[in-house]
C-alpha atoms as one frame of an Amber mdcrd trajectory, in Angstrom:
protein
  20.290   3.306   1.433  18.975   3.784  -2.097  15.725   5.745  -2.141  14.923
   6.869  -5.673  11.212   7.482  -6.038  11.700   9.813  -9.021  10.248   7.635
 -11.795   7.143   6.787  -9.763   6.692  10.398  -8.695   6.829  11.544 -12.318
   4.154   8.977 -13.262   1.940  10.120 -10.400   2.401  13.778 -11.300   1.515
  13.087 -14.935  -1.742  11.372 -13.973  -2.619  14.194 -11.575  -2.043  16.779
 -14.304  -4.385  14.833 -16.571  -7.134  15.507 -14.051  -7.668  12.002 -12.714
  -9.677  11.405  -9.549  -8.199   9.455  -6.638  -9.185   6.046  -8.011  -7.873
   6.845 -11.498  -4.586   7.974  -9.968  -4.669   4.936  -7.697  -5.118   2.510
 -10.601  -2.107   3.989 -12.378  -0.126   3.997  -9.151  -0.743   0.325  -8.258
   0.210  -0.781 -11.778   3.393   1.314 -11.580   4.195  -0.099  -8.143   3.740
  -3.648  -9.427   6.222  -2.891 -12.234   8.675  -1.258  -9.806   8.453  -3.974
  -7.146   8.506  -7.302  -9.023   8.669  -9.173  -5.712   5.123  -7.957  -4.956
   2.450 -10.536  -5.707  -0.342  -8.114  -4.740  -0.432  -4.296  -4.671  -3.408
  -2.311  -3.490  -4.775   0.798  -1.878  -7.161   0.835   1.036  -9.088   4.042
   1.761  -9.914   4.969   5.348 -13.647   5.509   5.818 -14.494   6.142   9.464
 -13.145   3.202  11.453 -12.807   0.915   8.451 -10.396   0.433   5.561 -12.164
  -0.072   2.225 -10.385  -1.688  -0.704  -9.696   0.618  -3.615  -7.670  -0.072
  -6.766  -5.448  -3.145  -6.713  -3.560  -5.560  -8.937  -3.167  -9.220  -8.135
  -5.468 -12.024  -7.072  -8.905 -11.131  -5.731  -9.110 -10.779  -1.955 -11.971
 -11.384   0.445 -10.604  -8.562   2.620 -12.471  -5.692   1.004 -13.280  -4.052
   4.365 -10.908  -4.165   7.337 -11.714  -2.628  10.731  -9.078  -0.308  12.188
  -6.918  -2.346  14.554  -7.414  -5.658  12.732  -4.605  -7.306  10.763  -1.460
  -5.583   9.528  -3.466  -2.964   7.607  -5.731  -2.095  10.511  -2.774  -2.049
  12.909  -0.979   0.516  10.727  -3.893   2.937  11.138  -4.464   2.165  14.826
  -0.781   2.745  15.632  -0.380   5.564  13.072   2.725   3.764  11.847   3.827
   2.023   8.662   4.243  -1.742   8.953   7.145  -3.713   7.448   6.515  -7.386
   8.191   9.356  -9.682   7.160   7.416 -12.885   7.909   3.633 -12.706   8.229
   3.621 -16.093   9.968   5.184 -14.347  12.979   2.242 -11.900  13.291  -0.634
 -13.314  15.331  -3.092 -10.749  13.914  -2.211 -11.325  10.241  -5.232 -11.579
   7.909  -4.225 -14.166   5.328  -5.171 -13.145   1.803  -3.300 -16.079   0.327
  -1.436 -19.016   1.835   1.542 -18.135  -0.362   2.073 -14.620   1.074   5.131
 -14.443   3.328   5.825 -10.718   3.806   3.913  -7.453   3.674   4.517  -3.723
   3.760   1.843  -1.149   4.569   2.565   2.558   4.135   0.084   5.180   5.288
  -1.197   7.838   2.895  -1.712  11.131   4.691  -3.706  14.095   3.443  -4.134
  17.513   5.020  -6.376  16.087   7.776  -4.346  12.989   8.609  -4.466   9.384
   7.388  -6.722   8.912   4.358  -5.572   5.484   3.206  -2.620   3.183   2.721
  -0.505   1.376   0.187  -0.411  -2.384   0.818   2.062  -4.725  -0.899   2.364
  -8.486  -0.357   5.222 -10.755  -1.374   5.559 -14.516  -1.574   9.155 -14.163
  -0.304  10.153 -13.845   3.347  11.650 -10.365   3.839  10.399  -9.389   0.391
  10.621  -5.677   1.165  13.584  -3.659   2.422  14.151  -0.360   4.196  14.954
   1.097   0.751  11.568  -0.093  -0.534   9.910   1.491   2.488  11.681   4.788
   1.769  10.465   4.817  -1.842   6.910   3.871  -0.839   6.865   6.578   1.830
   7.849   9.219  -0.724   5.099   7.980  -3.052   2.473   7.844  -0.292   3.387
  11.358   0.883   3.187  12.745  -2.636  -0.091  10.918  -3.357  -1.596  12.204
  -0.101  -0.499  15.731  -0.957  -2.191  15.513  -4.348  -5.417  14.298  -2.736
  -5.404  16.993  -0.066
């Protein structure tokens, strides 16, 4: 397994040192993730607010899914199960919320702060099995670091 999150972690640390708030850091992070994961057609952050995920910074086509209840879709399932989701083929998931007919795979990685889950990274790909275990490892390191910076 190849899990080198170093370049992304350095970018995140630089933005944090510049005093950015969570959305400023998030905007830089999603752009960096899009550059790092060229197979991703959409990269975004959802923030957990009560029992709902609220769309934060993202890059890619606009989505109608700006608010997702916990337990609904891949994103809501991640929070409800307290587990990252690596979906090789979204067509095989009965609870998938389609953002685009061209999306074929998705990865959702929880962002945890000092009091538990505070949000998630969400990446879509137009390729079946667009994300690997290595990608998950890198995204987990980023999400953990980001959550630690946010507290």
